Short mmCIF file of C-alpha atoms in Angstrom, two decimals:
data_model
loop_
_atom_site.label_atom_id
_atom_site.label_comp_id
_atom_site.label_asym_id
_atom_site.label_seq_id
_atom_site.Cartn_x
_atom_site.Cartn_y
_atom_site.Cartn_z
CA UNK A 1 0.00 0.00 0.00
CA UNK A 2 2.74 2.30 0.38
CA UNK A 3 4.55 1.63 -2.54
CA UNK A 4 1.12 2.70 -4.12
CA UNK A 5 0.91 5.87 -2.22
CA UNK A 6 4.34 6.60 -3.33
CA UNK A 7 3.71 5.82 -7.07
CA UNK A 8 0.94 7.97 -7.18
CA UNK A 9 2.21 10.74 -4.83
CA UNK A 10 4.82 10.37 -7.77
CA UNK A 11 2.61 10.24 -10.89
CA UNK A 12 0.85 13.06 -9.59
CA UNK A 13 3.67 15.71 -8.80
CA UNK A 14 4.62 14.27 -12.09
CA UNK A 15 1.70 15.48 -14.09
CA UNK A 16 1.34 18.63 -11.99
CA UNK A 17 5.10 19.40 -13.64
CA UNK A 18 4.04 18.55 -16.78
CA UNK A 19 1.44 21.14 -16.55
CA UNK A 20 3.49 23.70 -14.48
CA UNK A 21 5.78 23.46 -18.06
CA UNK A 22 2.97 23.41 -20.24
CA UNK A 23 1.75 27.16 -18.86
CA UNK A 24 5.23 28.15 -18.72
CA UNK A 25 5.40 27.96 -22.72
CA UNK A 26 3.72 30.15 -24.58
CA UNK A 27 2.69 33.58 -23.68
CA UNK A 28 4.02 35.79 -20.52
CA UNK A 29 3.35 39.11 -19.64
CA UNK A 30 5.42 40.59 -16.74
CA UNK A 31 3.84 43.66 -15.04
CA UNK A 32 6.58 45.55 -13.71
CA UNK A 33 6.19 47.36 -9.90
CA UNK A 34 7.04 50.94 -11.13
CA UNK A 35 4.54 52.24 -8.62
CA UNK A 36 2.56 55.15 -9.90
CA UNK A 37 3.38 53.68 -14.08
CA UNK A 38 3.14 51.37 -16.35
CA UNK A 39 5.65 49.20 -17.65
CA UNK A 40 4.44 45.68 -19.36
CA UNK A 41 6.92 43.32 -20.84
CA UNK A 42 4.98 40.80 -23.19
CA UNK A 43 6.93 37.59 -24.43
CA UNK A 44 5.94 35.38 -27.09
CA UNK A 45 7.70 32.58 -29.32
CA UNK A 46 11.28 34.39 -28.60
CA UNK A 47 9.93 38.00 -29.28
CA UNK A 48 9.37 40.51 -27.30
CA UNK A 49 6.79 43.59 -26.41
CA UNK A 50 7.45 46.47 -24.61
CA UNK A 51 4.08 48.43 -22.99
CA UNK A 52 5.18 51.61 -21.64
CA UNK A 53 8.27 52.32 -19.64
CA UNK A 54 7.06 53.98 -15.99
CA UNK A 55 9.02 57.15 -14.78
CA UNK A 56 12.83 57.90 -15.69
CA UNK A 57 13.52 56.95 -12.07
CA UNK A 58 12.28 53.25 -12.92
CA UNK A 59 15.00 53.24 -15.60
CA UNK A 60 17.82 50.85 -13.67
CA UNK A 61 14.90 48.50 -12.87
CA UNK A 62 13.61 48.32 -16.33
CA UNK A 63 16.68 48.01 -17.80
CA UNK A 64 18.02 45.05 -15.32
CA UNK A 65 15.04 43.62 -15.88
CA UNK A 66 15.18 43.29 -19.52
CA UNK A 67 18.89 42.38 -19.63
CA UNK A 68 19.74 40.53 -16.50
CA UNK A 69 16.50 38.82 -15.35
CA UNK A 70 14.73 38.05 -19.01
CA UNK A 71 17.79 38.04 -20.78
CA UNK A 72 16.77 40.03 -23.47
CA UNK A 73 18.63 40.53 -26.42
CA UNK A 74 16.37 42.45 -28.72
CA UNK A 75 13.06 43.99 -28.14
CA UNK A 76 10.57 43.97 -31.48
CA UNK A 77 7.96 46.13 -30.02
CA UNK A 78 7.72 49.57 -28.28
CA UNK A 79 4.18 50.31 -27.62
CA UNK A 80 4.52 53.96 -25.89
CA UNK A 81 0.85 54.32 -24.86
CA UNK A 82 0.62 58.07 -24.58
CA UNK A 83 3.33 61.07 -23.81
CA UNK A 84 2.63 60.70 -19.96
CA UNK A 85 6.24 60.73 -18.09
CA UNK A 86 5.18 57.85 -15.63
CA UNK A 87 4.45 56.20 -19.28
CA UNK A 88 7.01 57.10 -21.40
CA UNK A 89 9.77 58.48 -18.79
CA UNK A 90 11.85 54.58 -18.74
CA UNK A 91 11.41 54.15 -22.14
CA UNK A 92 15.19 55.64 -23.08
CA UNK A 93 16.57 52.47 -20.86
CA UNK A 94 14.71 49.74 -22.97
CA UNK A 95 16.46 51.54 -26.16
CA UNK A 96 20.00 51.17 -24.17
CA UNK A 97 19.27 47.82 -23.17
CA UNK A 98 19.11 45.96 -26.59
CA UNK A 99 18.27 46.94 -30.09
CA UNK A 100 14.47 47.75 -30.48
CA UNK A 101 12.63 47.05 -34.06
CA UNK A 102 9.70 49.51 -33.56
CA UNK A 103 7.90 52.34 -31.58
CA UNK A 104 4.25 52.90 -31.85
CA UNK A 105 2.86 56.13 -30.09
CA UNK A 106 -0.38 57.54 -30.21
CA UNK A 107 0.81 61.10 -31.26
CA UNK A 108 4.37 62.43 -32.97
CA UNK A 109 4.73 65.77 -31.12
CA UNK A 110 4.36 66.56 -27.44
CA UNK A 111 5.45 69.31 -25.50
CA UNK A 112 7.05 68.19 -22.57
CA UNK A 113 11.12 67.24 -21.35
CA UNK A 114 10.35 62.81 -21.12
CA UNK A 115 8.98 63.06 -24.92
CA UNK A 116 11.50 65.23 -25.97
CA UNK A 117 13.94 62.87 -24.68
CA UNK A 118 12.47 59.75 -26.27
CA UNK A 119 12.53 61.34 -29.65
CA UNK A 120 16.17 62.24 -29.04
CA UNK A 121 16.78 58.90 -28.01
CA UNK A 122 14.86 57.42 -31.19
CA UNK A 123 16.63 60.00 -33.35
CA UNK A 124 20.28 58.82 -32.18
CA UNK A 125 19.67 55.26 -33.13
CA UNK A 126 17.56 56.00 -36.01
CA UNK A 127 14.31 54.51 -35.10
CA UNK A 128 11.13 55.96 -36.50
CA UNK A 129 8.14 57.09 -34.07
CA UNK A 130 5.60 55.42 -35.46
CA UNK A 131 1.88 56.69 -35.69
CA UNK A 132 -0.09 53.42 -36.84
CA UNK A 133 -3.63 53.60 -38.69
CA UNK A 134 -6.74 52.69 -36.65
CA UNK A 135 -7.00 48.72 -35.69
CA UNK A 136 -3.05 48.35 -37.15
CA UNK A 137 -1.59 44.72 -36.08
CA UNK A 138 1.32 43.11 -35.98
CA UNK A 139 2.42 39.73 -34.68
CA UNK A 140 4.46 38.29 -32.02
CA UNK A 141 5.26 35.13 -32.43
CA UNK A 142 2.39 33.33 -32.77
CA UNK A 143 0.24 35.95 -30.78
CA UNK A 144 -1.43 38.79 -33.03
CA UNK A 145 -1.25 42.72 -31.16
CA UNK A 146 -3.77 45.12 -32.66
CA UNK A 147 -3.99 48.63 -31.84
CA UNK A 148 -7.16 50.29 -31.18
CA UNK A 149 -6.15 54.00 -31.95
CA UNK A 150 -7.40 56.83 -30.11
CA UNK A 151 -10.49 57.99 -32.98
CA UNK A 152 -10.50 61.80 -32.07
CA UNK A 153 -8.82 64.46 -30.59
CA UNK A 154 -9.05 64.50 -27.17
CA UNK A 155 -8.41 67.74 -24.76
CA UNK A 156 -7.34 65.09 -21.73
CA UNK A 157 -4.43 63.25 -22.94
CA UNK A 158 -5.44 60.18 -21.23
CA UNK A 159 -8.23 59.98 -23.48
CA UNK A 160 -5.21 59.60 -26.72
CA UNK A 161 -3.92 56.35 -25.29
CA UNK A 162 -3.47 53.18 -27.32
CA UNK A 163 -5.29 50.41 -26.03
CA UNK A 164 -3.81 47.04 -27.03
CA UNK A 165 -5.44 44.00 -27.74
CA UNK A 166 -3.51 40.49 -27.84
CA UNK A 167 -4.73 37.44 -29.07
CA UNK A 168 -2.94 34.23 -28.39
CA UNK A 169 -4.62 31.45 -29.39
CA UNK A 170 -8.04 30.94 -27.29
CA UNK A 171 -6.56 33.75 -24.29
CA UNK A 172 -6.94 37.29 -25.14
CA UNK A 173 -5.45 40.58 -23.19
CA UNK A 174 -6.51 44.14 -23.34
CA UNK A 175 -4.22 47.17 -22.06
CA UNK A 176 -6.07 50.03 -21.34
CA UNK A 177 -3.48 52.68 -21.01
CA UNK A 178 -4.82 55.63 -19.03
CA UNK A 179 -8.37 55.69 -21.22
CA UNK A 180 -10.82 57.59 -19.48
CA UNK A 181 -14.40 57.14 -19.94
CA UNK A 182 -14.93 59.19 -22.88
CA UNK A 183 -12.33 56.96 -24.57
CA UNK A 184 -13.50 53.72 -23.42
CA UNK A 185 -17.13 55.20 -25.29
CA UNK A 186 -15.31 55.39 -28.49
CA UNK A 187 -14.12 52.51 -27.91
CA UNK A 188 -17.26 50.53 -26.86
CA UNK A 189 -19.24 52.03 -30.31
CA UNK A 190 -16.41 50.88 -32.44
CA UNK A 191 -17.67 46.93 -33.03
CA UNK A 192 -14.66 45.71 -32.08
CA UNK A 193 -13.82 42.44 -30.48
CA UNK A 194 -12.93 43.74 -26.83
CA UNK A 195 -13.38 40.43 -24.73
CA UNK A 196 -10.27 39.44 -23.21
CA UNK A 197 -9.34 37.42 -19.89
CA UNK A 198 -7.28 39.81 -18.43
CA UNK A 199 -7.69 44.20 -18.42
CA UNK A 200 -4.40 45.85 -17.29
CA UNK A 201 -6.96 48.62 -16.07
CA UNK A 202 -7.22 51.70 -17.14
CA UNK A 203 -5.31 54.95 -15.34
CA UNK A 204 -4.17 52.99 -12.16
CA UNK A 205 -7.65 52.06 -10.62
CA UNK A 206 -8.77 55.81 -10.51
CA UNK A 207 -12.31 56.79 -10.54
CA UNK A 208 -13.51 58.60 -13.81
CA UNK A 209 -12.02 55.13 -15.71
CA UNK A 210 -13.59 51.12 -15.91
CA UNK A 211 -17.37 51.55 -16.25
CA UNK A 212 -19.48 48.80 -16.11
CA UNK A 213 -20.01 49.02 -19.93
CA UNK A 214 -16.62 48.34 -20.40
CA UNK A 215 -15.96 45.42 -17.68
CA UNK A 216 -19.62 43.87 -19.32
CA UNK A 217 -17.77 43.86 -22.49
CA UNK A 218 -14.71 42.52 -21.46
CA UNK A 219 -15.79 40.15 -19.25
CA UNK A 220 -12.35 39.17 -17.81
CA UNK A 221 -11.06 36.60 -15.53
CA UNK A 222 -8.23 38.72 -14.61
CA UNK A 223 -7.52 42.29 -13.09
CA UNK A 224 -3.94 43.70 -13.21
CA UNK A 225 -3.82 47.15 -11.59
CA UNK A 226 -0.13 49.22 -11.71
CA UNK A 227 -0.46 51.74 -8.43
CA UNK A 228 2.18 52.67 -5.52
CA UNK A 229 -0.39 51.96 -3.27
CA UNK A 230 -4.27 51.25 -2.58
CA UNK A 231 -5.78 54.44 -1.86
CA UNK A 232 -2.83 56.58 -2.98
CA UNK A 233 -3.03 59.03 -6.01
CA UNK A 234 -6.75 59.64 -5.77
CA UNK A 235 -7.76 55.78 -6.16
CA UNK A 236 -10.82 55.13 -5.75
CA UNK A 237 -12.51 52.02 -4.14
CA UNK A 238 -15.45 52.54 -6.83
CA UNK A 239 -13.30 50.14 -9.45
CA UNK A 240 -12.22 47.39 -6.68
CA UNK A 241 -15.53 46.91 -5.67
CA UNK A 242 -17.10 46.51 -9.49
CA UNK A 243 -14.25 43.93 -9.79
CA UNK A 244 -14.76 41.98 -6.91
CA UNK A 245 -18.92 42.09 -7.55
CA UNK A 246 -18.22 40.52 -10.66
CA UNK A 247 -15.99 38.01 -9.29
CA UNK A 248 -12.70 39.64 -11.30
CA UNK A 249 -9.69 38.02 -9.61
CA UNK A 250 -7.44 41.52 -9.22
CA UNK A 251 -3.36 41.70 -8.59
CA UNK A 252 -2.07 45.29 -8.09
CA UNK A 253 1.39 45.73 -7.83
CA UNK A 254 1.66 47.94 -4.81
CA UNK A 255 0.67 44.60 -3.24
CA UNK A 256 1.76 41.94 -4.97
CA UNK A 257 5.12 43.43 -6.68
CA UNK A 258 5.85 42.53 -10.21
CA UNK A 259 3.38 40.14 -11.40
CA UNK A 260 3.71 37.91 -14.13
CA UNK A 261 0.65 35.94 -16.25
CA UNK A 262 1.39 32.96 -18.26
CA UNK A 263 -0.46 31.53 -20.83
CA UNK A 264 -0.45 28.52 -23.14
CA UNK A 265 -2.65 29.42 -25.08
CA UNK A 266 -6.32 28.16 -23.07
CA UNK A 267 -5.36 28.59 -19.31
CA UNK A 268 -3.98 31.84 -17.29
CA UNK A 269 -1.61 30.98 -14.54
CA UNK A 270 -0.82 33.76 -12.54
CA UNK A 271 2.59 34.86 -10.34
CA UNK A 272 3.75 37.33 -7.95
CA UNK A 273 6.88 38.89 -6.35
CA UNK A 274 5.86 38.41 -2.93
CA UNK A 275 4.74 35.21 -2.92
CA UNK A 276 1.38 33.35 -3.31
CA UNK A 277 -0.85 34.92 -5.85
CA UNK A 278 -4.01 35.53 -4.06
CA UNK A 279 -5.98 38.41 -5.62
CA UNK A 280 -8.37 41.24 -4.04
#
């Protein structure tokens, strides 16, 4: 009877590994703790994504990151959601780091000192700022990235962010940049396909962003939320609580510290920094 135990005890840590691999392949998106920022780096098939780049302080740990921890050698994709400096401000260390392929950004001039020190950075290594058409894709590895483009001028900046849509295999993702409600409209009247099993929610968690139109669309399995803390910043409970009423599992990195979501392609597995991965 023991030897049985043990056999199965066995066969069953066995297949538990097996699957442990299988999720490891695939798909992985690391959300990076750069407090109040974004910073996404997306993995696929030996390619990699770049979402934003946090604050120029956030520029050692990005660029460690990328280099030492990843091992990153060349970086395909820069998606620089909008000219925001807790967006864009890290974004010169990814372009130190390794060579980078392309840079996609909602808008080609902005005044301020961070996007005037991208472009300078672009313009030394002769990359291109990109400003892609409406619903523009492009592959990585076998996942497919499509912008959604913001579809008029906005006063509030937020409102001009690239939202980002990636489809691998049966698992989807949306990014939501900072997209404030009168973006997430546009967004909700334009037909497209928004349901995805994780949102990377929309201008850290504040209030004024994530309506219930938008999570009813959606309909994810998975919250990621990129704050220095619960609370700080002018967060506002409002967008925990419509996650947790509809039973959105939700990992903020104030708490949890870099997070990182694997996929192969049907299941999410979900890791943290500091430890177990149990959600809000």
């Amino acid at each position: 009877p023991s030897m049985k135990k043990t056999f199965f005890l066995s066969f069953l840590f066995l297949c538990l590994s097996l699957c442990s691999l299988a999720l490891g392949e695939g798909l992985r998106i690391h959300f990076l703790n750069v407090q109040h920022g974004d910073c996404a780096i997306v993995e696929c098939d030996g390619e990699t994504l770049v979402i934003d780049g946090g604050k120029a302080e956030d520029s050692a740990l990005i660029h460690a990151y990328l280099t030492k921890t990843l091992g990153v050698d060349r970086v395909e994709h820069i998606i620089a959601t909008h000219p925001h400096k807790d967006h864009i401000g890290g974004l010169p260390a990814v372009l130190a780091a390794c060579p980078v392929d392309n840079v996609y950004s909602p808008i080609a001039e902005y005044d301020s000192k961070p996007f005037e020190r991208l472009r300078k950075n672009l313009d030394t290594r002769d990359i291109a700022l990109k400003v892609p058409e409406q619903g523009y894709c492009f592959s990585l590895g076998e996942a497919v990235v499509e912008l959604f483009m913001p579809v008029r001028v906005h006063e509030n900046t937020n409102n001009m962010s690239i939202i980002t849509r990636i489809r691998y295999r049966d698992t989807a993702f949306l990014f939501m940049g900072d997209a404030k409600l009168a973006a997430e409209e546009d967004l909700l009247v334009s037909g497209r396909e928004l349901r995805a099993d994780l949102i990377k929610i929309g201008h850290h968690g504040r209030e004024g962003s994530t309506s219930d139109a938008l999570l009813d669309a959606v309909r994810p399995q998975l919250a990621v939320i990129s704050e220095e803390a619960l609370g700080a910043g002018g967060k506002d409970q409002k967008v925990l609580e419509k996650l947790r009423d509809r039973g959105i599992s939700c990992y903020v990195t104030a708490e949890h510290g870099h997070i990182i979501v694997d996929s192969n392609g049907s299941q999410l597995r979900v890791e943290t920094e500091h430890g177990a991965a149990n959600a809000k």
